[in-house]
CSV table of N, CA and C in Angstrom, one decimal:
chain,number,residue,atom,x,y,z
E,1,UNK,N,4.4,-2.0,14.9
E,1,UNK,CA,4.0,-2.1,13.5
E,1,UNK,C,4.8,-3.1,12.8
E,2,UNK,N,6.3,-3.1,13.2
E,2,UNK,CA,6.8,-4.1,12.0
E,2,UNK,C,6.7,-5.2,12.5
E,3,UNK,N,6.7,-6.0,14.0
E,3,UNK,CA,6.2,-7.3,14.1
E,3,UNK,C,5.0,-7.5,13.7
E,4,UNK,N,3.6,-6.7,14.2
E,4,UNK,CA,2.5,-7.0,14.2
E,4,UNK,C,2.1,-7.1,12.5
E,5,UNK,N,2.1,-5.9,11.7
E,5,UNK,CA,2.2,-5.6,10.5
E,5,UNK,C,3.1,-5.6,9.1
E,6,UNK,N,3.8,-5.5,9.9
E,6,UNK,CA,5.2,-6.0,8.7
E,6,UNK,C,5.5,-7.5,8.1
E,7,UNK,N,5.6,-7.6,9.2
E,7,UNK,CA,5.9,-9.6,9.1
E,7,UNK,C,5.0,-10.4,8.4
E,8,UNK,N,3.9,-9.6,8.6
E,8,UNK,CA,2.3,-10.2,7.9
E,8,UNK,C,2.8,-10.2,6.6
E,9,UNK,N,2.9,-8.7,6.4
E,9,UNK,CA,3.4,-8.2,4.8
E,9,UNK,C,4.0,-9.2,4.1
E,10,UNK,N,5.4,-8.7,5.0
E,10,UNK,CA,6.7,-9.9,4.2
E,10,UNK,C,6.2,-11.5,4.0
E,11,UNK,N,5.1,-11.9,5.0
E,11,UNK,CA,4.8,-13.2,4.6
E,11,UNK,C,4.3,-13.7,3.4
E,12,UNK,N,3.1,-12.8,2.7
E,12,UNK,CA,2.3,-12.4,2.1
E,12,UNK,C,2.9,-12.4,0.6
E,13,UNK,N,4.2,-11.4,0.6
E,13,UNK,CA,4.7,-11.3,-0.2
E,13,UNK,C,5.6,-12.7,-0.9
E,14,UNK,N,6.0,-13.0,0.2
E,14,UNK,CA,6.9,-14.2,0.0
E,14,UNK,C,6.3,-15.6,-0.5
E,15,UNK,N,4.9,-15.5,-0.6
E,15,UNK,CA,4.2,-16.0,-1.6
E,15,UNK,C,4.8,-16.3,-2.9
E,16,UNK,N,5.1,-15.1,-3.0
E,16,UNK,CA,5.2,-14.5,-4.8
E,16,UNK,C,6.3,-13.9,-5.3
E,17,UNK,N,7.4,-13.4,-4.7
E,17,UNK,CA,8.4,-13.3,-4.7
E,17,UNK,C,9.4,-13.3,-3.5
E,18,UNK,N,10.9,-14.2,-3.6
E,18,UNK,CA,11.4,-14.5,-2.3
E,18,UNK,C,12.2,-13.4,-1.8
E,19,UNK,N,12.9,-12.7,-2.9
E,19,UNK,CA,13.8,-11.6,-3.2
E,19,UNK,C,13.7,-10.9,-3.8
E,20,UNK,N,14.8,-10.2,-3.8
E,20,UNK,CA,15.3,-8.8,-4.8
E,20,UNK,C,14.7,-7.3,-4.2
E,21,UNK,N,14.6,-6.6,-5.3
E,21,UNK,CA,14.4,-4.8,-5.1
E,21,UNK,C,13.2,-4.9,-4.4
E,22,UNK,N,12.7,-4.2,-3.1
E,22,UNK,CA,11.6,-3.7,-3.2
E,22,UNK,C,11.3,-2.3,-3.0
E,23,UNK,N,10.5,-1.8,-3.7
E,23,UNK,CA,9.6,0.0,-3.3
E,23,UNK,C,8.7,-0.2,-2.9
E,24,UNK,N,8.8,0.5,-1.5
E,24,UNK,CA,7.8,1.0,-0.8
E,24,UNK,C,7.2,2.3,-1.5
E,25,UNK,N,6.2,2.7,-1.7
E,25,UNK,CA,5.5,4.0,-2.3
E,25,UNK,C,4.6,4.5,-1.4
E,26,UNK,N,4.9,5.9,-0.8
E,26,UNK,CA,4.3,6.4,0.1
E,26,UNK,C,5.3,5.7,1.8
E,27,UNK,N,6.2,5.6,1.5
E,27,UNK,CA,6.8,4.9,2.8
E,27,UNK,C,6.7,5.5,4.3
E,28,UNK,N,6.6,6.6,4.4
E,28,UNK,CA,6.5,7.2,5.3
E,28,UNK,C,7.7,7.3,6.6
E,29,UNK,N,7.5,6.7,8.0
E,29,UNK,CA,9.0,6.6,8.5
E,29,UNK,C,9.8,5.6,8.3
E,30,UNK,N,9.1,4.4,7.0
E,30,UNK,CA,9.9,3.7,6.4
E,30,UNK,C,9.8,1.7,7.7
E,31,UNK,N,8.8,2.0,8.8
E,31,UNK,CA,8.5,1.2,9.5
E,31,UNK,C,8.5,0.0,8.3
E,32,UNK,N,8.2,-0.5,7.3
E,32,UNK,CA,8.1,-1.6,6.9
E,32,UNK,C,9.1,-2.1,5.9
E,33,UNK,N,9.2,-0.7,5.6
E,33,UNK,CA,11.4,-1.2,4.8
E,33,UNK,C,11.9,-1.9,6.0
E,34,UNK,N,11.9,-1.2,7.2
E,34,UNK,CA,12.9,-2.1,8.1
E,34,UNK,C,12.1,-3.6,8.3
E,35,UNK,N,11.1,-4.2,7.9
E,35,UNK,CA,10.9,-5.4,8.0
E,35,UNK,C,11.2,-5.9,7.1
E,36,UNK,N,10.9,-5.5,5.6
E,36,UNK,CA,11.6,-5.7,4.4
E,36,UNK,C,13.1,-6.1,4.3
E,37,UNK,N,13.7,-5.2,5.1
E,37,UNK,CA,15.1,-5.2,4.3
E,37,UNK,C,15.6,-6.4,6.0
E,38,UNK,N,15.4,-6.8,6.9
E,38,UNK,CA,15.3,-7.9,7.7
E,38,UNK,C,14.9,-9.2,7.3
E,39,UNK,N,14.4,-9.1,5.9
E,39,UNK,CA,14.1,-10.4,5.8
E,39,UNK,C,14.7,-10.5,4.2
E,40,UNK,N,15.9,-9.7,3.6
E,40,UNK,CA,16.6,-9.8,2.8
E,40,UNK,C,16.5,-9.0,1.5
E,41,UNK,N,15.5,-8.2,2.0
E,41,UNK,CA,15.6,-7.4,0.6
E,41,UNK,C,15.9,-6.3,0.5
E,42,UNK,N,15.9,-6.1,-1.1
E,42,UNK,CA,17.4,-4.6,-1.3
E,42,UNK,C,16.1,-4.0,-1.3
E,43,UNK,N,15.8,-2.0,-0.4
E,43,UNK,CA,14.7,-1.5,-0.1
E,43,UNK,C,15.3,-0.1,-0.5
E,44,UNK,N,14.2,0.1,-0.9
E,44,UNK,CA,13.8,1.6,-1.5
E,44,UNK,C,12.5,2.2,-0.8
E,45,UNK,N,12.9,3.6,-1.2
E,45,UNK,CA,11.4,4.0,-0.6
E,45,UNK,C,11.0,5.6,-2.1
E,46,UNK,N,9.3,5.2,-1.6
E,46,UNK,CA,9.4,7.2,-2.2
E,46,UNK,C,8.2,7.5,-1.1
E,47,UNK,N,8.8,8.7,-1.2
E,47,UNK,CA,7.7,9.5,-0.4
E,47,UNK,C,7.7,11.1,-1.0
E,48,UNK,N,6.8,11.1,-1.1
E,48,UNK,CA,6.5,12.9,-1.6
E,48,UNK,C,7.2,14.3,-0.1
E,49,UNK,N,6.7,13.8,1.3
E,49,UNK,CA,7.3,15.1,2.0
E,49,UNK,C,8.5,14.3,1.9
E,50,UNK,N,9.1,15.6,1.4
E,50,UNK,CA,10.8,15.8,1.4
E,50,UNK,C,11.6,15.7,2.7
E,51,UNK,N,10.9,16.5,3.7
E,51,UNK,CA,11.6,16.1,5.2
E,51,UNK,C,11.4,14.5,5.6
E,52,UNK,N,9.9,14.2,5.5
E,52,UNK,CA,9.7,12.8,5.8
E,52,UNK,C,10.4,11.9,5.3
E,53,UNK,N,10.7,11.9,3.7
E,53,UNK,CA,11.5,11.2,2.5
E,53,UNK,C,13.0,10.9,3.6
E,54,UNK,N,13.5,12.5,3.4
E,54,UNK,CA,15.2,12.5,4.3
E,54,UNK,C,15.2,11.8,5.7
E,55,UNK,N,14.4,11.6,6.2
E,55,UNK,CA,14.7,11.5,7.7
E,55,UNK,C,14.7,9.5,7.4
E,56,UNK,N,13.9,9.0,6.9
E,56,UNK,CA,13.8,7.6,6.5
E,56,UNK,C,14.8,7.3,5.8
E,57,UNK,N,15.1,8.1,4.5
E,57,UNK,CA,16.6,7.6,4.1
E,57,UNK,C,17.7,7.9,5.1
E,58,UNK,N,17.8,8.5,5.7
E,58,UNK,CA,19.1,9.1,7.4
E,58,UNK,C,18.9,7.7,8.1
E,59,UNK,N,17.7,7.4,8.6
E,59,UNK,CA,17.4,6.2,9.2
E,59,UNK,C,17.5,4.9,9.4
E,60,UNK,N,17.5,4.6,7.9
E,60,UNK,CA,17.3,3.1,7.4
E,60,UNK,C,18.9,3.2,6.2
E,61,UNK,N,19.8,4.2,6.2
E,61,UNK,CA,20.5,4.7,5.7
E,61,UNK,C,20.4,4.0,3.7
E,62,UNK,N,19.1,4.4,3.4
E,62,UNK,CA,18.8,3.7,2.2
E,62,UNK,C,18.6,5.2,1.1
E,63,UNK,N,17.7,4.8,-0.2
E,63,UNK,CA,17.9,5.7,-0.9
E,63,UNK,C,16.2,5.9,-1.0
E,64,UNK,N,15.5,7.0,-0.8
E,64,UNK,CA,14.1,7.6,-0.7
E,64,UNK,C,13.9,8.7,-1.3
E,65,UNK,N,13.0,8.0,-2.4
E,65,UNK,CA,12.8,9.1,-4.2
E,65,UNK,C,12.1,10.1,-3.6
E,66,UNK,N,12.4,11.4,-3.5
E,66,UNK,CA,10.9,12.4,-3.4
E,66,UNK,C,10.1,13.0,-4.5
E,67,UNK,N,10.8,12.5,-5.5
E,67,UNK,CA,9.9,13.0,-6.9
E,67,UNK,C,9.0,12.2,-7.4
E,68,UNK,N,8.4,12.7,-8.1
E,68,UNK,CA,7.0,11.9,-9.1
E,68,UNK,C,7.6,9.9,-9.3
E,69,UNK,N,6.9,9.7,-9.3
E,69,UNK,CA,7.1,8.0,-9.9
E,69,UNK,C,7.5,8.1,-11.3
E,70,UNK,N,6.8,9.2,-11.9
E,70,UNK,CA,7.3,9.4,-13.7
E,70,UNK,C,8.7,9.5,-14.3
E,71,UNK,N,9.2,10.0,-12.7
E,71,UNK,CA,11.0,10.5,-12.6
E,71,UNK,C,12.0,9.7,-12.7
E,72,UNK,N,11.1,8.3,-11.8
E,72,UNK,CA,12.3,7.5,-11.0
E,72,UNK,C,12.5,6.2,-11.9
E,73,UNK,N,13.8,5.7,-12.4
E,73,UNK,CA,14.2,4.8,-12.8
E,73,UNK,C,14.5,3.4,-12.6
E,74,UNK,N,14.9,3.5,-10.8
E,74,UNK,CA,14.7,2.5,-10.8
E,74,UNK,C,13.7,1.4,-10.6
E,75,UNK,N,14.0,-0.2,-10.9
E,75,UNK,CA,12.6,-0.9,-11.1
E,75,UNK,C,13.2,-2.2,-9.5
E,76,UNK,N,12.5,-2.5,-9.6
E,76,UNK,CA,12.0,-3.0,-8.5
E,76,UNK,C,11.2,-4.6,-9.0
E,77,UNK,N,11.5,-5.6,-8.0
E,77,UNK,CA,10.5,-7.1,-8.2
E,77,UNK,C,9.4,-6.4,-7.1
E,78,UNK,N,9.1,-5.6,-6.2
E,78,UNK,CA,8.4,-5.7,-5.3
E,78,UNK,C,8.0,-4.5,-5.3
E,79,UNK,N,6.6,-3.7,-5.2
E,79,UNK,CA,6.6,-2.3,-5.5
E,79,UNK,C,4.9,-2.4,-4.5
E,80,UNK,N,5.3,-2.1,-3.4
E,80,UNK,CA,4.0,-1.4,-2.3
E,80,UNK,C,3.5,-0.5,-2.0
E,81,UNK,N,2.2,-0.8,-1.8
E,81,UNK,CA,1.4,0.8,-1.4
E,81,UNK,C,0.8,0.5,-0.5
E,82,UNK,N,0.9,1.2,0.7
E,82,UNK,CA,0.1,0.3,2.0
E,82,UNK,C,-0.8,2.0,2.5
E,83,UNK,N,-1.9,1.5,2.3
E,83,UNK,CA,-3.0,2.7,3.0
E,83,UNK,C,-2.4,4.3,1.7
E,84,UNK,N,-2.7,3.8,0.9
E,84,UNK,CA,-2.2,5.1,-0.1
E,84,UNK,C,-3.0,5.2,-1.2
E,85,UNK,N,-3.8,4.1,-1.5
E,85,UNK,CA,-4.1,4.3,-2.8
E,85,UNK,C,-5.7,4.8,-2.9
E,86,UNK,N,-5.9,4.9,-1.9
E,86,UNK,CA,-7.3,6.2,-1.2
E,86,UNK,C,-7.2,7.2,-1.8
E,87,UNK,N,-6.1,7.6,-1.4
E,87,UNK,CA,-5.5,9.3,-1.4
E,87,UNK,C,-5.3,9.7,-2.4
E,88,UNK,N,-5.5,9.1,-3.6
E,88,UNK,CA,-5.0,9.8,-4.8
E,88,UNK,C,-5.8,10.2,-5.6
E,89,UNK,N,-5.4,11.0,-6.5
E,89,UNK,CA,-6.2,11.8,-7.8
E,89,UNK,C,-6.8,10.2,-8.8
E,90,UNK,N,-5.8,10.1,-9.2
E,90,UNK,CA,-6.1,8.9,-10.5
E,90,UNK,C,-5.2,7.9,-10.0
E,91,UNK,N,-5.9,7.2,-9.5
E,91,UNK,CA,-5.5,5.8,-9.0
E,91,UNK,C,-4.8,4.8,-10.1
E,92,UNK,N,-5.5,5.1,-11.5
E,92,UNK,CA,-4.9,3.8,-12.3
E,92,UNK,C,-3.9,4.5,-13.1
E,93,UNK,N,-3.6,5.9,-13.0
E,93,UNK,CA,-2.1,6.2,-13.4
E,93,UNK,C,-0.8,5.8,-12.6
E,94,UNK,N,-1.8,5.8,-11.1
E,94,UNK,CA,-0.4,5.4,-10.3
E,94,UNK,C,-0.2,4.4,-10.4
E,95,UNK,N,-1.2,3.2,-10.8
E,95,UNK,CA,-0.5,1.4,-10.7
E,95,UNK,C,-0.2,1.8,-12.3
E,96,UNK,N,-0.2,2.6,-13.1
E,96,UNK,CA,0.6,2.3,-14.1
E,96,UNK,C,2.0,2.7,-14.6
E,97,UNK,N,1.7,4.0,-13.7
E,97,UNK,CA,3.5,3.8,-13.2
E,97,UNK,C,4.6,3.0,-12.8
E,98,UNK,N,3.6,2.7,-11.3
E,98,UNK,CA,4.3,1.6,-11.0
E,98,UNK,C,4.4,0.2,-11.7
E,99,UNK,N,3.6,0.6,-12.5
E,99,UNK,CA,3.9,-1.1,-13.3
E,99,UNK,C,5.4,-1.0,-14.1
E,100,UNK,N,5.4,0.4,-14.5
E,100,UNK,CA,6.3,0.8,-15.6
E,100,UNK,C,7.4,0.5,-14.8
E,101,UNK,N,7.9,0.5,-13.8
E,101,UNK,CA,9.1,0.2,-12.7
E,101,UNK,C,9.3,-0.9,-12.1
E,102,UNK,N,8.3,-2.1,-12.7
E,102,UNK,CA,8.5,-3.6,-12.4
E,102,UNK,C,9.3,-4.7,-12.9
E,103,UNK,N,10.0,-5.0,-12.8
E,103,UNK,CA,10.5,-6.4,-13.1
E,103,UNK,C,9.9,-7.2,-13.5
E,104,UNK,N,10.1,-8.1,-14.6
E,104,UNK,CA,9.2,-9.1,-15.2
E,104,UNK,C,9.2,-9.9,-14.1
E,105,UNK,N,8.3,-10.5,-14.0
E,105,UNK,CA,7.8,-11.3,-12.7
E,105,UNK,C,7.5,-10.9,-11.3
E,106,UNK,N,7.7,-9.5,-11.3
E,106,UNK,CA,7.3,-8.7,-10.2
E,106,UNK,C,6.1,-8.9,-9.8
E,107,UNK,N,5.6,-8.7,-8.6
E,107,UNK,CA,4.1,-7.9,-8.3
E,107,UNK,C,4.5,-6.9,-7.4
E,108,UNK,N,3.2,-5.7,-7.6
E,108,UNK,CA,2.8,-4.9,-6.7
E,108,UNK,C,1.5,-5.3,-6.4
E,109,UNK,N,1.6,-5.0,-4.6
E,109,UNK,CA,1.0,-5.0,-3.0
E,109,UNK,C,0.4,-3.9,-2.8
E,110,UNK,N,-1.0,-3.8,-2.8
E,110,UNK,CA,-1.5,-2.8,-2.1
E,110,UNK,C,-2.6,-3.3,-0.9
E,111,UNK,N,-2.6,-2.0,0.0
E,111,UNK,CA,-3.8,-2.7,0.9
E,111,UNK,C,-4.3,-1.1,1.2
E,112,UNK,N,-5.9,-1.6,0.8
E,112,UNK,CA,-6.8,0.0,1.0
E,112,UNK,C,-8.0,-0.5,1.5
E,113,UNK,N,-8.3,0.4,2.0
E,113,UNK,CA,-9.9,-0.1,2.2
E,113,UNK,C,-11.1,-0.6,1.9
E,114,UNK,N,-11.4,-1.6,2.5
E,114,UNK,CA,-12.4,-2.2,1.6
E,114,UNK,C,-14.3,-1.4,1.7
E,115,UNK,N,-14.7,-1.1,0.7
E,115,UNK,CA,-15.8,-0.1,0.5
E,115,UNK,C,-17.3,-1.2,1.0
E,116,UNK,N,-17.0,-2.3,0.3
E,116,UNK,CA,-17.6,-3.4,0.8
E,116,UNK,C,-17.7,-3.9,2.6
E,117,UNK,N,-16.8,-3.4,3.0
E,117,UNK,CA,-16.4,-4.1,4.6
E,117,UNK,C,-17.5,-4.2,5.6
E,118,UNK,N,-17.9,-4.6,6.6
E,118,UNK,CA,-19.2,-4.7,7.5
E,118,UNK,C,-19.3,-3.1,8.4
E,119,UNK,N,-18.3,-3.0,9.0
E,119,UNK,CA,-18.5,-1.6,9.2
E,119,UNK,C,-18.2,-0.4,8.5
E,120,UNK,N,-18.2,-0.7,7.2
E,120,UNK,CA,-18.7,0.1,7.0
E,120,UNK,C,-20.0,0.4,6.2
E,121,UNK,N,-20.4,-0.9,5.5
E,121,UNK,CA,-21.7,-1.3,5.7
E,121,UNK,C,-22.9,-0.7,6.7
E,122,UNK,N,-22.3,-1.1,7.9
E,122,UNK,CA,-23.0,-1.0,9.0
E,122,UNK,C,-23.5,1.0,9.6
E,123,UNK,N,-22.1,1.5,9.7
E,123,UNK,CA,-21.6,2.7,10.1
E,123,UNK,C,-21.8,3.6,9.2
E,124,UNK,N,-21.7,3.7,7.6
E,124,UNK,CA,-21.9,4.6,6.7
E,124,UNK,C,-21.1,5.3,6.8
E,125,UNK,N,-21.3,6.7,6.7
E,125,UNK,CA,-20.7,7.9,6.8
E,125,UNK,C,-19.9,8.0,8.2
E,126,UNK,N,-20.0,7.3,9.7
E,126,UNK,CA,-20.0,7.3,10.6
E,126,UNK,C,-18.2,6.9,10.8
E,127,UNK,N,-18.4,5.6,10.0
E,127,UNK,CA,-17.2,5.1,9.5
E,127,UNK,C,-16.0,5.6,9.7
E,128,UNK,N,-15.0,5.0,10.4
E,128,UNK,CA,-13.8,6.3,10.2
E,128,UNK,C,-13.5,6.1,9.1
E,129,UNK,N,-13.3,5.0,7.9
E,129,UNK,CA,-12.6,4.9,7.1
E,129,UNK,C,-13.1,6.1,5.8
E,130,UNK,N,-14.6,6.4,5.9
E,130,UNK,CA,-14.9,7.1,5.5
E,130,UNK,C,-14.9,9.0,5.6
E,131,UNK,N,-14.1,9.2,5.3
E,131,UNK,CA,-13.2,10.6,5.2
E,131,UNK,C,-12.8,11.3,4.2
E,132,UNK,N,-14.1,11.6,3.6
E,132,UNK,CA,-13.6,12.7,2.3
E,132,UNK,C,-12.7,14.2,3.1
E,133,UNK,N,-12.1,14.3,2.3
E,133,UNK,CA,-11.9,14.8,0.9
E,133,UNK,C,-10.2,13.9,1.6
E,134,UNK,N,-9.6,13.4,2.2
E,134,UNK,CA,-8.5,12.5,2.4
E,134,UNK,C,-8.5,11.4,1.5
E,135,UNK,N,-9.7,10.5,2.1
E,135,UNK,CA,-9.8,9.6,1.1
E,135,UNK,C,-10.8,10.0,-0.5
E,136,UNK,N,-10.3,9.8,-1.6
E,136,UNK,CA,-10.9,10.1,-2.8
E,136,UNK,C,-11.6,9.4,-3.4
E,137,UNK,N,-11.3,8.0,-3.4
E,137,UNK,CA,-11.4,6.8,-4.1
E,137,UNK,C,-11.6,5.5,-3.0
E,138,UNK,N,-13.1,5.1,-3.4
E,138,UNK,CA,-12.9,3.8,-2.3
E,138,UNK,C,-13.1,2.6,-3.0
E,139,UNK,N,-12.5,1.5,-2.7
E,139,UNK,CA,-12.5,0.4,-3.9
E,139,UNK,C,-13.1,-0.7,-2.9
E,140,UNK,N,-13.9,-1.7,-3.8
E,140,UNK,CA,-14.3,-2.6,-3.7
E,140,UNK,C,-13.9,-4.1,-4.2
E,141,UNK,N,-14.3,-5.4,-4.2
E,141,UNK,CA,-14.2,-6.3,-5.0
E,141,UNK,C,-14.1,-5.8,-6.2
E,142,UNK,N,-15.2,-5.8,-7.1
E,142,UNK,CA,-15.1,-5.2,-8.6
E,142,UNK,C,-14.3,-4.0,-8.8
E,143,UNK,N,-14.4,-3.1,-8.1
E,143,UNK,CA,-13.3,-1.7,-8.7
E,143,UNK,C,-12.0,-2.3,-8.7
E,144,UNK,N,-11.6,-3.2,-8.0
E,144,UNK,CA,-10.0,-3.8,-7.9
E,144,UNK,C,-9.7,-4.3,-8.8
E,145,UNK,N,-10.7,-5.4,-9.0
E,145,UNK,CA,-10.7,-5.9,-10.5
E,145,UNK,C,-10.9,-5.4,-11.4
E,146,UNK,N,-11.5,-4.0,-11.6
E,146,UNK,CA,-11.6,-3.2,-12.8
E,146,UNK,C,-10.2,-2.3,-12.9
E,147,UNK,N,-10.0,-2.1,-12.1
E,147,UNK,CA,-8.7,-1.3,-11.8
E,147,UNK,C,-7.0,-2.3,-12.4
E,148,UNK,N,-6.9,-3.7,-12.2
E,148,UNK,CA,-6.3,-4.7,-12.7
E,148,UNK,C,-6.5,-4.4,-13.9
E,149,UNK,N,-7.7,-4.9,-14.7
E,149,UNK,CA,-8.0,-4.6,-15.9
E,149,UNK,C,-7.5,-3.5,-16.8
E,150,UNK,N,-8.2,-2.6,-16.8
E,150,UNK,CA,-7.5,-1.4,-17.2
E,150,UNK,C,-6.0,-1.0,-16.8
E,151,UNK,N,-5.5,-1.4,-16.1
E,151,UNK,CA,-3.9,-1.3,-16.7
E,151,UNK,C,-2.7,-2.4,-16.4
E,152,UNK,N,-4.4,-3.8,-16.8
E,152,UNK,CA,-3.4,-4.8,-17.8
E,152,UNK,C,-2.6,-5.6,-16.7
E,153,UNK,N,-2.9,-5.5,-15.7
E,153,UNK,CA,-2.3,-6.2,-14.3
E,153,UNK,C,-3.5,-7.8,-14.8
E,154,UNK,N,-2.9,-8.6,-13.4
E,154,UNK,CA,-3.4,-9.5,-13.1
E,154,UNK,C,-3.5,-9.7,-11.7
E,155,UNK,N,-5.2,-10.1,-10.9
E,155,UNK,CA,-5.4,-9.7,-9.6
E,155,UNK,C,-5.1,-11.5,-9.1
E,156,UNK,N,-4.0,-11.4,-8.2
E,156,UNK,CA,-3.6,-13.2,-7.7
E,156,UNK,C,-4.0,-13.1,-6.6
E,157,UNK,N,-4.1,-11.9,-6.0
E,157,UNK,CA,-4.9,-12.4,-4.2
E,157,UNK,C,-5.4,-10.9,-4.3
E,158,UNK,N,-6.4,-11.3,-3.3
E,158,UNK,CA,-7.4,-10.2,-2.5
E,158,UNK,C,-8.0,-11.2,-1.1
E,159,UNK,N,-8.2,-10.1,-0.6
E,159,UNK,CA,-8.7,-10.7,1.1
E,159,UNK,C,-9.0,-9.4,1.6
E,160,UNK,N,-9.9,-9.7,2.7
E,160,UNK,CA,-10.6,-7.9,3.5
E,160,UNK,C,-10.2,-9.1,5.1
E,161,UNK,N,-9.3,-7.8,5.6
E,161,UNK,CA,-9.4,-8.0,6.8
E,161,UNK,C,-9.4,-7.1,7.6
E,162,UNK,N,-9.4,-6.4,9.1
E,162,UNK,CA,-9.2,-5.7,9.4
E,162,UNK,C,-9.8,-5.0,10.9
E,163,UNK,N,-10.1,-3.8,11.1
E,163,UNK,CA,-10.8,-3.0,12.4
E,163,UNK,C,-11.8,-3.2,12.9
E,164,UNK,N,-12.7,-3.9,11.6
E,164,UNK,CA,-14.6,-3.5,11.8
E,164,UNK,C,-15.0,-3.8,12.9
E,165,UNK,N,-14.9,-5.1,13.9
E,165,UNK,CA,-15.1,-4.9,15.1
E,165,UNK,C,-14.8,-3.8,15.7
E,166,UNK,N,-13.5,-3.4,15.9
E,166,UNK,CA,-13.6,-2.6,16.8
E,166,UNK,C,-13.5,-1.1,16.2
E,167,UNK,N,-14.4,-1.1,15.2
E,167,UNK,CA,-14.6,0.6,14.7
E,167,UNK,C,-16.3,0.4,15.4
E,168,UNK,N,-16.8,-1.0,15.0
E,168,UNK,CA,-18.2,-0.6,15.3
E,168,UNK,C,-18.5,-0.7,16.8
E,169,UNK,N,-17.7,-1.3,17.7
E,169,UNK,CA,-18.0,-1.3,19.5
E,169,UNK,C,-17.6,0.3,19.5
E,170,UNK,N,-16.6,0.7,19.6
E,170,UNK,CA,-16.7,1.8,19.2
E,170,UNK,C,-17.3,3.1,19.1
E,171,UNK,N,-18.0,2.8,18.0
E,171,UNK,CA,-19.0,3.7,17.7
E,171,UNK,C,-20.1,3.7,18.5
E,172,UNK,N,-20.6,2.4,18.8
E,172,UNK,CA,-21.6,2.3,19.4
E,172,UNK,C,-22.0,2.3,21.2
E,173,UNK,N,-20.6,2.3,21.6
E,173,UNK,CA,-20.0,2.8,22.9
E,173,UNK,C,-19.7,4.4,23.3
């Protein structure tokens, strides 16, 4: 994950900022802090499970918030959400939190599923990506951009890339 997917990340990012703080949000075993902090940046994480949180901060011997984003003070140039922003109640309170913990010139990175995508187009309900009650919220072109809007962001890249090949051989195998 951190050569194939990480490195992508950090590429991506490095677009738009070269350094400084980054949060991961939702980090999990913290697989892309260690790409992050490999390619120079000071890394944070949060994660809500408390075990999962401690074992990533033990790991990566860094510091991993397990409380609310409402809690946490520090800010951050770089603030990510990778496969998270599905899962939530109110999506545009969470990018407004996280905006609240940005650095002037910061961006926040997310990557979710695209609702638009050909398989799932194709697949429908069939879809793996499609998975209520996990996933809550599926976003498209326009929702992203509406989602920007409403809490006053500004959208500098979007791109859909991903499985659909091989969700739809797949399925139909």
């Amino acid at each position: 994950r951190i050569k194939r997917f990480g490195m992508e990340r950090i590429r991506l990012i490095k677009k738009y900022v070269q350094k400084g703080k980054l949060l991961d949000i939702g980090c999990g075993v913290g697989w892309f802090l260690e790409a992050a902090k490999t390619e120079g940046f000071e890394i944070y994480g949060q994660e809500i499970s408390k075990e999962l949180g401690e074992y990533t901060q033990e790991k990566l011997g860094i510091t991993v918030f397990s409380e609310n984003l409402a809690e946490i003070k520090e800010t951050s140039d770089v603030i990510t959400m990778f496969d998270l922003l599905e899962h939530v109640m109110d999506p545009v309170k969470l990018i407004e939190q996280s905006k609240r913990l940005l650095n002037e010139g910061g961006i926040i990175v997310v990557f979710t599923p695209n609702y638009d995508s050909l398989g799932i187009q194709l697949l429908k309900e069939h879809s793996s990506l499609v998975c209520p009650p996990a996933h809550l919220t599926y976003f498209t072109k326009q929702s992203v951009e509406k989602l920007a809007e409403l809490t006053g962001m500004s959208l500098v890249h979007l791109e859909t890339k991903g499985m659909d090949i091989a969700d739809i051989h797949a399925y139909y195998n």
